[in-house]
Amino acid sequence: MSNNYVNDFPILQKTMNGKRLVYLDNGATTQKPLSVINAVQEYYASFNANPHRGAYELSVTATQIYEDAREKVRKFLGAEKTSEIIFTKNATESLNLLAYSYGMTFINPGDEIVISIAEHHSNIVPWQQVAKAKGATLQYLYVNEAGILTDEEIEKKISSRTKIVAVTQVSNVLGIINPIEKIVHKAHSVGAVVIVDGAQSVPHFSVDVKVLDVDFLVFSGHKMLAPMGVGVLYGKEQLLDKMPPFLSGGDMIEYVWEQDTSFAPLPAKFEAGTQNVGGVLGLSAAIDYVEKVGFSNIEQIEKELIHYAIPKLQQLPFITLYGCEDLSKKTGVISFNVKDIHPHDVSSILDADGIAIRAGHHCAHPLMQYLGVNATCRASFYFYNTREDVDALINALGRVRGVLGYGS
Amino acid sequence: MDLSEIYTEIIAEHNKSKRNKKQMENPTVILKGRNPSCGDEIELALKVEKNIIQDASFTGVGCAISQASTSMMIDLVRGQTIEKAQLLIDTFLGMIKREITEEEQLEILDEAVALQNISNMPARVKCAVLSWHTLESAITTEEGKTSESSQSSH
Ligand SMILES: Cc1ncc(COP(=O)(O)O)c(C=O)c1O
């Protein structure tokens, strides 16, 4: 049985290879509801102009649209001020902004930057760059066999040498929710700032930056119904204020002289050049849609789906699951392997049934090395997925080994 | 897409067979081939003597397409001259790029013609060509060595 949400998503009405599209790659990107598609289309049909630059009505409207969206994001994240919301193009750019502006400025030789082994490459590589350039050390928080970050590990790795702790709130490979409160508590007790990668959390449950007391948080709009090309950086005002600009040029200045420039105040200081206003309006419509569905509902649906899917997968003797021991701290992400079959073959074979899952290393090489696997399959749900989607997955998985000549 | 056109019996068989998947003693050249985007990694070992690939084998992990492609390639080049191996590489890559479509021309690929339909699956093309590109680099390395050694012996 499909749910009503599906009707709002044009792409989910499509057939793939003659089969209903079963989209289970929401960790990579989500599909877009008509309201988001229409918002972007309406922006270009009716409101397009360069914001902040013109004294004519259209430009004023575009500016208004852009700044209204910022206010919506502020409320959505529970931030105190709109100046603390910076638009970027994605989580990756937000993390690079932090590495290059905060990291390169405030990290000194001998300092430690702490990240977890379950990070996406976008929260590893920029910190490696900072550590190399500044003579600092990159320390890893390792998860236990169940994929969980323990209190002991947090206590052990975060020390007086730690200046930055950058962790993902939810692992994109395992879907496991990390204990951000504990990490923040420990990090703040040693004077370190905490950067949270919310790429896999913000779309799936309510995240309040003030309640968590995180210093920075990033996410990508496209993983939460919004168009690609819009991301967000939240940062505490007093920290953003003391950071130098990341990119420089138009819109981020106050005055420019021949040899010097005074920078615009927040948030413009970090938004050089013409921004993706249409995309930002799409993000605004996405937040409206998500709030209409409601996070308690989203969490409930995803929980039901994994509680339905995981026991079924456990019944298949040829399936190995990763990070599925404790379902209480988990979003709708399931990583698994099919005995003897490489994830890419699994993915291609499921594709023939119209089922889209991710196969590979999920941009998390260090975690894969740590788990001792070369690659995994990943099914990741969003609220528009249904039990019917899970059934389709389970049925198709039953056929995979046979296609390559293995018995079941 | 029809799965049976891609995952043919021949491919399934080569994928499962460990005939060509083993360590080699005293290879003359070993080369790693990687698809960083999907994590496939093979190591190709050749024993080249007097311009002839006396033996070839591989180790490593990868999907059925890359494993089968590698195994079929090894069957084809074992015992062949370097020039013949190069012709096989050119023909195989030409087939995948759909630049070579004539059956007569493809005949030399024997079983490896089973991979022709991969060109309909753009996401998997790189799996099929990994070992062939690796072989090409290995041959180049090997040729470099011989030209060096023949130069020095003059
Ligand atoms: C945990 C996590 N962080 C960061 C990113 C990077 O997101 P983007 O590619 O949108 O910048 C992803 C996306 O895959 C992710 O899963």
Coordinates of C-alpha atoms and ligand atoms in Angstrom, one line a residue:
Chain A
M1 CA 0.0 0.0 0.0
S2 CA 1.4 3.4 -0.9
N3 CA 1.0 6.4 1.4
N4 CA -0.4 9.8 0.4
Y5 CA 3.0 11.5 0.4
V6 CA 4.0 9.6 -2.7
N7 CA 1.4 11.5 -4.7
D8 CA 3.3 14.7 -4.0
F9 CA 6.5 13.4 -5.6
P10 CA 6.3 13.3 -9.5
I11 CA 9.4 11.1 -9.8
L12 CA 7.9 8.5 -7.6
Q13 CA 5.1 8.0 -10.1
K14 CA 7.6 7.0 -12.7
T15 CA 8.3 3.4 -13.8
M16 CA 11.9 2.1 -14.2
N17 CA 12.5 -0.8 -16.5
G18 CA 8.7 -1.2 -16.6
K19 CA 8.5 -1.5 -12.8
R20 CA 7.4 1.0 -10.2
L21 CA 10.3 3.0 -9.0
V22 CA 11.3 2.0 -5.5
Y23 CA 13.6 4.7 -4.4
L24 CA 15.8 3.6 -1.5
D25 CA 18.8 5.9 -1.9
N26 CA 17.6 8.8 0.3
G27 CA 20.9 9.0 2.1
A28 CA 22.4 10.1 -1.2
T29 CA 19.7 12.6 -2.1
T30 CA 15.9 12.7 -1.6
Q31 CA 13.3 13.2 -4.2
K32 CA 11.5 16.6 -4.5
P33 CA 7.8 17.2 -3.9
L34 CA 5.8 19.3 -6.4
S35 CA 5.7 22.2 -3.9
V36 CA 9.5 22.5 -4.0
I37 CA 9.7 22.1 -7.8
N38 CA 7.0 24.8 -8.2
A39 CA 8.7 27.2 -5.8
V40 CA 11.9 27.1 -7.9
Q41 CA 9.9 27.4 -11.1
E42 CA 7.9 30.3 -9.7
Y43 CA 11.0 32.1 -8.6
Y44 CA 12.4 32.1 -12.1
A45 CA 9.0 32.7 -13.7
S46 CA 8.1 35.6 -11.5
F47 CA 10.8 36.9 -9.1
N48 CA 14.2 36.5 -10.6
A49 CA 16.6 39.3 -10.0
N50 CA 20.0 39.7 -8.3
P51 CA 19.3 40.3 -4.6
H52 CA 21.0 43.0 -2.6
R53 CA 22.0 44.8 -5.7
G54 CA 19.2 46.7 -7.3
A55 CA 16.9 49.4 -6.1
Y56 CA 14.1 48.2 -8.3
E57 CA 11.2 46.2 -7.2
L58 CA 12.2 42.8 -8.5
S59 CA 15.5 43.0 -6.8
V60 CA 13.9 44.0 -3.6
T61 CA 11.5 41.0 -3.9
A62 CA 14.4 38.6 -4.6
T63 CA 16.2 40.0 -1.6
Q64 CA 13.1 39.6 0.5
I65 CA 12.6 36.0 -0.7
Y66 CA 16.2 35.2 0.1
E67 CA 16.2 36.8 3.6
D68 CA 12.8 35.3 4.5
A69 CA 14.3 31.9 3.7
R70 CA 17.1 32.6 6.1
E71 CA 14.7 33.4 8.8
K72 CA 12.9 30.2 8.1
V73 CA 16.1 28.2 8.4
R74 CA 16.9 30.0 11.6
K75 CA 13.6 29.0 13.2
F76 CA 13.9 25.5 11.8
L77 CA 17.3 25.0 13.5
G78 CA 16.4 26.9 16.6
A79 CA 19.2 29.4 16.1
E80 CA 19.1 32.7 18.0
K81 CA 19.9 35.1 15.1
T82 CA 19.5 35.1 11.3
S83 CA 23.1 36.4 11.1
E84 CA 24.1 32.9 12.3
I85 CA 22.7 31.2 9.2
I86 CA 25.0 31.2 6.2
F87 CA 23.9 29.8 2.8
T88 CA 26.4 27.6 1.0
K89 CA 26.1 25.2 -1.9
N90 CA 26.1 22.0 0.3
A91 CA 27.4 20.4 3.5
T92 CA 30.8 19.9 1.9
E93 CA 31.2 23.6 1.2
S94 CA 30.0 24.4 4.7
L95 CA 32.7 22.1 6.2
N96 CA 35.4 23.5 3.9
L97 CA 34.4 27.0 5.0
L98 CA 34.9 25.9 8.6
A99 CA 38.2 24.1 7.9
Y100 CA 39.7 27.0 5.9
S101 CA 38.4 29.9 7.8
Y102 CA 38.2 28.6 11.4
G103 CA 40.7 25.7 11.2
M104 CA 43.5 27.5 9.3
T105 CA 43.1 30.5 11.6
F106 CA 42.8 29.0 15.0
I107 CA 44.7 25.7 14.8
N108 CA 48.3 25.8 15.9
P109 CA 51.1 23.2 15.8
G110 CA 50.6 20.4 18.4
D111 CA 46.8 21.0 18.6
E112 CA 44.4 18.1 18.0
I113 CA 41.4 18.0 15.8
V114 CA 39.1 15.1 16.8
I115 CA 36.8 13.5 14.2
S116 CA 35.0 10.1 14.2
I117 CA 35.9 7.1 12.1
A118 CA 32.4 7.2 10.8
E119 CA 32.8 10.5 9.0
H120 CA 31.9 11.2 5.4
H121 CA 35.0 12.1 3.3
S122 CA 33.7 15.7 3.4
N123 CA 34.3 15.8 7.2
I124 CA 37.7 14.1 6.9
V125 CA 39.7 15.5 4.0
P126 CA 39.4 19.2 4.9
W127 CA 40.6 18.5 8.4
Q128 CA 43.5 16.5 7.0
Q129 CA 44.4 19.6 5.0
V130 CA 44.3 21.7 8.1
A131 CA 46.3 19.3 10.2
K132 CA 49.0 19.0 7.5
A133 CA 49.2 22.8 7.0
K134 CA 49.3 23.6 10.7
G135 CA 51.3 20.8 12.1
A136 CA 48.3 19.6 14.1
T137 CA 47.2 16.0 14.7
L138 CA 44.0 14.4 13.5
Q139 CA 42.6 12.1 16.2
Y140 CA 39.8 9.6 15.6
L141 CA 37.0 8.5 17.8
Y142 CA 36.5 4.8 17.0
V143 CA 33.1 3.2 17.2
N144 CA 32.7 -0.2 18.9
E145 CA 31.7 -3.4 17.1
A146 CA 28.1 -2.3 17.1
G147 CA 29.0 1.0 15.4
I148 CA 28.5 3.0 18.6
L149 CA 30.6 5.8 20.0
T150 CA 31.1 5.0 23.7
D151 CA 31.5 7.4 26.6
E152 CA 35.0 5.9 27.3
E153 CA 36.1 6.7 23.8
I154 CA 34.8 10.3 24.0
E155 CA 36.5 10.7 27.4
K156 CA 39.8 9.2 26.2
K157 CA 40.2 11.1 22.9
I158 CA 39.0 14.6 23.7
S159 CA 41.6 16.3 25.8
S160 CA 43.2 19.6 26.7
R161 CA 45.0 19.4 23.3
T162 CA 41.7 19.2 21.4
K163 CA 40.7 22.4 19.7
I164 CA 38.1 21.2 17.3
V165 CA 35.7 18.2 17.5
A166 CA 34.0 17.6 14.1
V167 CA 31.5 14.7 14.1
T168 CA 28.6 13.6 12.2
Q169 CA 25.3 13.4 14.0
V170 CA 24.3 10.3 12.0
S171 CA 26.5 7.9 10.1
N172 CA 25.6 7.9 6.4
V173 CA 26.7 4.2 6.2
L174 CA 25.1 2.8 9.4
G175 CA 22.4 5.3 10.2
I176 CA 23.6 5.2 13.8
I177 CA 22.9 8.4 15.9
N178 CA 26.0 9.7 17.7
P179 CA 25.7 11.0 21.3
I180 CA 26.2 14.7 20.4
E181 CA 25.2 16.0 23.8
K182 CA 28.0 14.0 25.5
I183 CA 30.5 15.1 22.9
V184 CA 29.6 18.7 23.3
H185 CA 29.7 18.5 27.1
K186 CA 33.2 16.9 27.0
A187 CA 34.5 19.2 24.2
H188 CA 33.3 22.4 25.9
S189 CA 34.9 21.3 29.2
V190 CA 38.3 21.3 27.5
G191 CA 37.6 24.5 25.6
A192 CA 37.2 22.9 22.1
V193 CA 34.5 24.0 19.6
V194 CA 32.1 21.4 18.2
I195 CA 31.2 21.1 14.6
V196 CA 28.3 18.8 13.8
D197 CA 27.7 17.3 10.3
G198 CA 24.0 17.3 10.2
A199 CA 23.7 16.0 6.6
Q200 CA 22.1 12.8 7.7
S201 CA 20.3 14.0 10.8
V202 CA 18.6 17.4 10.0
P203 CA 16.3 15.8 7.4
H204 CA 15.3 13.0 9.7
F205 CA 14.6 14.3 13.2
S206 CA 14.3 17.6 14.9
V207 CA 17.7 19.2 15.5
D208 CA 17.9 22.3 17.8
V209 CA 21.3 24.0 17.8
K210 CA 20.6 25.8 21.0
V211 CA 19.4 22.8 22.9
L212 CA 22.5 20.8 21.6
D213 CA 24.7 23.8 22.3
V214 CA 26.8 23.0 19.2
D215 CA 29.1 25.7 17.9
F216 CA 28.6 24.9 14.2
L217 CA 26.3 22.7 12.3
V218 CA 26.1 22.0 8.6
F219 CA 23.6 20.3 6.3
S220 CA 22.7 19.9 2.6
G221 CA 19.3 20.9 1.4
H222 CA 19.1 18.2 -1.3
K223 CA 19.0 15.4 1.3
M224 CA 15.8 17.1 2.7
L225 CA 13.6 17.6 -0.3
A226 CA 15.3 20.8 -1.5
P227 CA 17.0 21.3 -4.8
M228 CA 20.7 20.5 -5.2
G229 CA 23.1 23.4 -4.8
V230 CA 21.9 24.8 -1.5
G231 CA 23.5 24.0 1.9
V232 CA 23.5 25.7 5.2
L233 CA 26.1 26.6 7.8
Y234 CA 25.0 27.5 11.3
G235 CA 27.6 29.1 13.6
K236 CA 27.5 30.9 16.9
E237 CA 27.7 34.6 16.1
Q238 CA 30.7 35.3 18.3
L239 CA 32.7 32.5 16.5
L240 CA 31.6 33.5 13.0
D241 CA 32.5 37.1 13.8
K242 CA 36.1 36.4 14.6
M243 CA 36.6 34.2 11.6
P244 CA 38.1 35.6 8.4
P245 CA 36.1 35.4 5.1
F246 CA 36.4 32.1 3.2
L247 CA 35.6 33.3 -0.3
S248 CA 35.9 37.0 -1.2
G249 CA 34.5 39.2 -3.8
G250 CA 31.2 40.9 -4.4
D251 CA 28.4 41.1 -1.8
M252 CA 30.7 40.2 1.1
I253 CA 32.3 43.7 1.4
E254 CA 31.5 47.0 3.1
Y255 CA 34.1 49.2 1.3
V256 CA 36.8 48.3 -1.1
W257 CA 39.9 50.5 -1.5
E258 CA 42.8 50.0 -3.8
Q259 CA 44.8 48.1 -1.3
D260 CA 42.3 47.0 1.4
T261 CA 38.7 46.0 2.1
S262 CA 36.4 46.2 5.0
F263 CA 34.1 43.2 5.1
A264 CA 30.4 43.2 5.4
P265 CA 28.9 42.0 8.7
L266 CA 27.4 38.6 9.1
P267 CA 25.9 36.7 7.3
A268 CA 27.0 38.5 4.1
K269 CA 30.7 38.2 5.1
F270 CA 30.5 34.5 4.2
E271 CA 28.3 34.8 1.1
A272 CA 30.5 36.1 -1.7
G273 CA 29.1 36.4 -5.1
T274 CA 25.6 35.9 -6.4
Q275 CA 23.8 33.2 -4.4
N276 CA 21.4 30.5 -5.4
V277 CA 18.3 32.3 -4.6
G278 CA 16.0 30.0 -6.5
G279 CA 17.5 27.0 -4.7
V280 CA 17.2 28.8 -1.3
L281 CA 13.5 29.4 -2.1
G282 CA 13.3 25.7 -2.9
L283 CA 14.8 25.0 0.5
S284 CA 12.3 27.2 2.2
A285 CA 9.5 25.2 0.5
A286 CA 11.2 22.0 1.5
I287 CA 11.2 23.1 5.2
D288 CA 7.5 23.9 4.8
Y289 CA 6.8 20.4 3.5
V290 CA 8.9 18.7 6.2
E291 CA 7.2 20.7 8.9
K292 CA 3.8 19.8 7.5
V293 CA 4.7 16.1 7.7
G294 CA 6.2 16.7 11.1
F295 CA 9.4 15.2 12.5
S296 CA 7.6 13.0 15.0
N297 CA 5.8 11.5 12.1
I298 CA 9.0 11.2 10.0
E299 CA 10.8 9.5 12.8
Q300 CA 7.9 7.1 13.4
I301 CA 7.7 6.1 9.7
E302 CA 11.4 5.5 9.4
K303 CA 11.4 3.5 12.7
E304 CA 8.5 1.4 11.5
L305 CA 10.3 0.7 8.2
I306 CA 13.5 -0.5 9.8
H307 CA 11.6 -2.5 12.4
Y308 CA 9.7 -4.1 9.5
A309 CA 12.8 -4.6 7.2
I310 CA 15.5 -5.7 9.5
P311 CA 13.9 -8.9 10.9
K312 CA 13.0 -9.8 7.3
L313 CA 16.6 -9.3 6.3
Q314 CA 17.8 -11.3 9.3
Q315 CA 15.7 -14.2 8.1
L316 CA 17.7 -14.3 4.8
P317 CA 20.7 -16.5 5.5
F318 CA 22.8 -14.9 2.8
I319 CA 22.5 -11.4 4.2
T320 CA 25.0 -9.8 6.5
L321 CA 23.8 -6.6 8.2
Y322 CA 26.0 -3.8 9.6
G323 CA 25.2 -1.7 12.6
C324 CA 21.8 -3.2 13.1
E325 CA 22.2 -4.5 16.7
D326 CA 20.5 -1.6 18.4
L327 CA 17.6 -0.1 16.5
S328 CA 16.8 2.5 19.2
K329 CA 19.5 4.9 18.1
K330 CA 19.2 4.6 14.3
T331 CA 17.6 6.4 11.4
G332 CA 16.2 4.7 8.3
V333 CA 19.5 3.5 7.0
I334 CA 20.4 -0.2 6.5
S335 CA 23.8 -1.4 5.3
F336 CA 24.2 -5.0 4.2
N337 CA 26.0 -7.4 2.0
V338 CA 24.8 -10.4 0.0
K339 CA 27.0 -13.5 0.4
D340 CA 29.4 -14.0 -2.6
I341 CA 27.9 -11.0 -4.5
H342 CA 29.6 -7.7 -4.9
P343 CA 27.4 -4.7 -3.9
H344 CA 27.6 -3.3 -7.4
D345 CA 26.1 -6.5 -8.9
V346 CA 23.4 -6.4 -6.2
S347 CA 22.6 -2.8 -7.1
S348 CA 22.5 -3.6 -10.9
I349 CA 20.3 -6.6 -10.3
L350 CA 17.9 -4.7 -8.1
D351 CA 17.8 -1.9 -10.7
A352 CA 16.3 -4.3 -13.1
D353 CA 13.4 -4.5 -10.7
G354 CA 13.1 -0.7 -10.5
I355 CA 14.8 -0.7 -7.0
A356 CA 17.4 2.0 -6.4
I357 CA 19.9 1.4 -3.6
R358 CA 23.4 2.6 -3.1
A359 CA 26.4 0.3 -3.5
G360 CA 30.0 1.0 -2.7
H361 CA 32.1 2.7 0.0
H362 CA 29.6 5.6 0.6
C363 CA 32.4 8.2 0.7
A364 CA 33.6 6.7 3.9
H365 CA 36.8 4.8 3.1
P366 CA 38.2 4.9 6.7
L367 CA 35.0 3.5 8.1
M368 CA 34.9 0.7 5.5
Q369 CA 38.6 -0.1 6.3
Y370 CA 37.7 -0.2 10.0
L371 CA 34.7 -2.4 9.4
G372 CA 36.9 -4.7 7.3
V373 CA 34.6 -4.5 4.3
N374 CA 35.4 -3.4 0.7
A375 CA 31.9 -2.1 0.0
T376 CA 28.3 -2.5 1.2
C377 CA 24.8 -2.1 -0.1
R378 CA 22.8 0.6 1.5
A379 CA 19.0 1.0 1.6
S380 CA 18.0 4.4 3.1
F381 CA 14.4 5.4 3.7
Y382 CA 12.5 8.6 3.9
F383 CA 8.9 9.2 5.0
Y384 CA 7.5 8.5 1.6
N385 CA 8.8 5.0 1.6
T386 CA 6.4 2.2 2.5
R387 CA 6.3 -1.4 3.6
E388 CA 5.5 -2.2 0.0
D389 CA 9.0 -0.8 -0.9
V390 CA 10.6 -3.0 1.7
D391 CA 8.7 -6.0 0.4
A392 CA 10.0 -5.2 -3.1
L393 CA 13.5 -5.0 -1.8
I394 CA 13.3 -8.3 0.1
N395 CA 11.7 -10.1 -2.8
A396 CA 14.4 -8.8 -5.2
L397 CA 17.2 -9.7 -2.8
G398 CA 15.9 -13.3 -2.9
R399 CA 16.7 -13.4 -6.6
V400 CA 20.2 -11.8 -6.6
R401 CA 22.3 -14.9 -5.9
G402 CA 20.5 -16.9 -8.5
V403 CA 21.2 -14.4 -11.2
L404 CA 24.9 -15.1 -10.7
G405 CA 24.6 -18.8 -10.5
Y406 CA 24.7 -19.3 -6.8
G407 CA 22.2 -21.4 -4.8
S408 CA 20.1 -19.6 -2.2
Chain B
M1 CA 17.5 -3.7 -19.4
D2 CA 17.3 -7.4 -19.5
L3 CA 19.5 -8.9 -16.7
S4 CA 20.1 -12.1 -18.6
E5 CA 21.9 -10.0 -21.3
I6 CA 24.4 -8.7 -18.8
Y7 CA 24.7 -11.5 -16.3
T8 CA 25.1 -14.3 -18.8
E9 CA 26.1 -17.8 -17.9
I10 CA 29.6 -17.2 -19.1
I11 CA 30.0 -14.2 -16.9
A12 CA 28.6 -16.0 -13.9
E13 CA 30.9 -18.9 -14.5
H14 CA 34.1 -16.8 -14.9
N15 CA 33.1 -14.8 -11.8
K16 CA 32.9 -18.0 -9.7
S17 CA 35.9 -19.8 -11.3
K18 CA 39.1 -19.3 -9.4
R19 CA 41.2 -20.6 -12.3
N20 CA 42.9 -17.4 -13.1
K21 CA 42.6 -15.9 -9.6
K22 CA 45.8 -16.8 -7.8
Q23 CA 49.2 -15.5 -6.7
M24 CA 51.9 -16.1 -9.3
E25 CA 55.5 -17.2 -8.5
N26 CA 58.2 -15.1 -10.1
P27 CA 56.1 -12.7 -12.2
T28 CA 58.0 -10.3 -14.4
V29 CA 55.5 -7.5 -13.8
I30 CA 52.8 -6.8 -11.3
L31 CA 50.4 -3.9 -11.6
K32 CA 47.5 -2.7 -9.5
G33 CA 44.3 -1.5 -11.2
R34 CA 41.8 0.5 -9.2
N35 CA 38.3 2.0 -9.6
P36 CA 38.5 4.5 -6.8
S37 CA 34.8 5.4 -7.2
C38 CA 33.6 1.9 -6.5
G39 CA 36.5 0.4 -4.5
D40 CA 37.2 -2.3 -7.1
E41 CA 40.9 -3.3 -6.9
I42 CA 42.7 -5.9 -8.8
E43 CA 46.4 -6.9 -9.0
L44 CA 47.5 -8.3 -12.3
A45 CA 50.6 -10.4 -12.5
L46 CA 52.3 -11.3 -15.8
K47 CA 55.2 -13.5 -16.7
V48 CA 56.6 -12.1 -20.0
E49 CA 59.5 -13.9 -21.6
K50 CA 60.8 -13.3 -25.1
N51 CA 57.9 -11.1 -26.0
I52 CA 55.4 -13.7 -25.0
I53 CA 53.0 -13.6 -22.1
Q54 CA 53.8 -17.0 -20.7
D55 CA 51.4 -16.7 -17.8
A56 CA 49.0 -14.3 -16.3
S57 CA 46.9 -14.3 -13.1
F58 CA 45.1 -11.8 -10.8
T59 CA 44.1 -11.2 -7.2
G60 CA 41.8 -8.7 -5.6
V61 CA 38.2 -7.8 -5.1
G62 CA 35.5 -6.5 -7.4
C63 CA 32.1 -7.1 -8.8
A64 CA 31.2 -10.0 -11.1
I65 CA 31.6 -7.9 -14.2
S66 CA 35.2 -6.9 -13.3
Q67 CA 36.1 -10.3 -12.0
A68 CA 34.7 -12.1 -15.1
S69 CA 36.2 -9.6 -17.5
T70 CA 39.6 -10.1 -15.9
S71 CA 39.4 -13.8 -15.9
M72 CA 38.3 -13.9 -19.6
M73 CA 41.1 -11.5 -20.5
I74 CA 43.7 -13.7 -18.9
D75 CA 42.4 -16.7 -20.8
L76 CA 42.8 -14.7 -24.0
V77 CA 46.3 -13.3 -23.5
R78 CA 48.0 -16.3 -21.9
G79 CA 50.5 -17.6 -24.4
Q80 CA 50.1 -14.6 -26.8
T81 CA 52.7 -12.1 -28.0
I82 CA 52.7 -8.6 -26.6
E83 CA 51.4 -7.4 -30.0
K84 CA 48.5 -9.8 -30.0
A85 CA 47.6 -8.8 -26.5
Q86 CA 47.6 -5.2 -27.6
L87 CA 45.3 -6.0 -30.5
L88 CA 43.0 -7.8 -28.0
I89 CA 43.0 -4.8 -25.7
D90 CA 42.2 -2.4 -28.6
T91 CA 39.4 -4.7 -29.8
F92 CA 37.9 -5.1 -26.4
L93 CA 37.9 -1.4 -25.6
G94 CA 36.6 -0.7 -29.1
M95 CA 33.7 -3.1 -28.5
I96 CA 32.8 -1.5 -25.2
K97 CA 32.9 2.0 -26.7
R98 CA 30.8 0.7 -29.6
E99 CA 33.5 1.7 -32.1
I100 CA 34.0 -1.9 -33.2
T101 CA 30.7 -3.7 -33.9
E102 CA 31.5 -6.1 -36.7
E103 CA 31.2 -9.6 -35.6
E104 CA 34.2 -10.7 -37.7
Q105 CA 36.4 -8.1 -36.0
L106 CA 35.2 -9.1 -32.5
E107 CA 35.7 -12.8 -33.2
I108 CA 39.2 -12.8 -31.6
L109 CA 37.6 -11.8 -28.3
D110 CA 35.9 -15.2 -28.1
E111 CA 34.0 -15.5 -24.8
A112 CA 34.7 -11.9 -23.9
V113 CA 32.1 -10.9 -26.5
A114 CA 29.7 -11.7 -23.7
L115 CA 30.5 -8.3 -22.2
Q116 CA 29.4 -6.4 -25.3
N117 CA 26.0 -5.5 -23.7
I118 CA 27.8 -3.7 -20.9
S119 CA 27.9 -0.7 -23.1
N120 CA 24.2 -0.4 -22.4
M121 CA 24.9 0.0 -18.7
P122 CA 27.1 3.1 -18.4
A123 CA 27.3 2.7 -14.6
R124 CA 29.2 -0.6 -15.1
V125 CA 31.4 0.1 -18.1
K126 CA 34.4 1.0 -15.8
C127 CA 34.0 -2.4 -14.1
A128 CA 34.5 -4.2 -17.5
V129 CA 37.4 -2.2 -18.6
L130 CA 39.5 -2.0 -15.4
S131 CA 41.6 -5.1 -16.0
W132 CA 42.1 -4.3 -19.7
H133 CA 43.5 -0.8 -18.9
T134 CA 45.7 -2.4 -16.2
L135 CA 47.0 -4.9 -18.7
E136 CA 47.8 -2.1 -21.2
S137 CA 49.8 -0.3 -18.5
A138 CA 51.5 -3.5 -17.5
I139 CA 52.6 -4.2 -21.1
T140 CA 53.9 -0.7 -21.4
T141 CA 55.9 -1.2 -18.2
E142 CA 57.2 -4.5 -19.5
E143 CA 58.1 -3.0 -22.9
G144 CA 59.9 -0.2 -21.2
K145 CA 62.0 -2.7 -19.2
T146 CA 62.9 -4.7 -22.3
S147 CA 63.9 -1.7 -24.4
E148 CA 66.0 -0.5 -21.5
S149 CA 67.7 -3.9 -21.0
S150 CA 68.2 -4.4 -24.8
Q151 CA 69.7 -0.9 -24.9
S152 CA 72.0 -1.6 -22.1
S153 CA 73.1 -4.9 -23.6
H154 CA 74.2 -3.1 -26.8
Ligands
LIG1 C1 27.2 12.4 6.6 C2 27.4 13.2 5.4 N1 28.2 14.4 5.4 C3 28.4 15.1 4.3 C4 27.8 14.8 3.1 C5 28.1 15.6 1.9 O1 27.0 16.2 1.4 P1 27.1 17.0 0.0 O2 27.7 16.1 -1.0 O3 25.7 17.4 -0.2 O4 28.0 18.2 0.3 C6 27.1 13.6 3.0 C7 26.5 13.2 1.7 O5 26.6 12.2 1.2 C8 26.9 12.8 4.1 O6 26.2 11.7 4.1

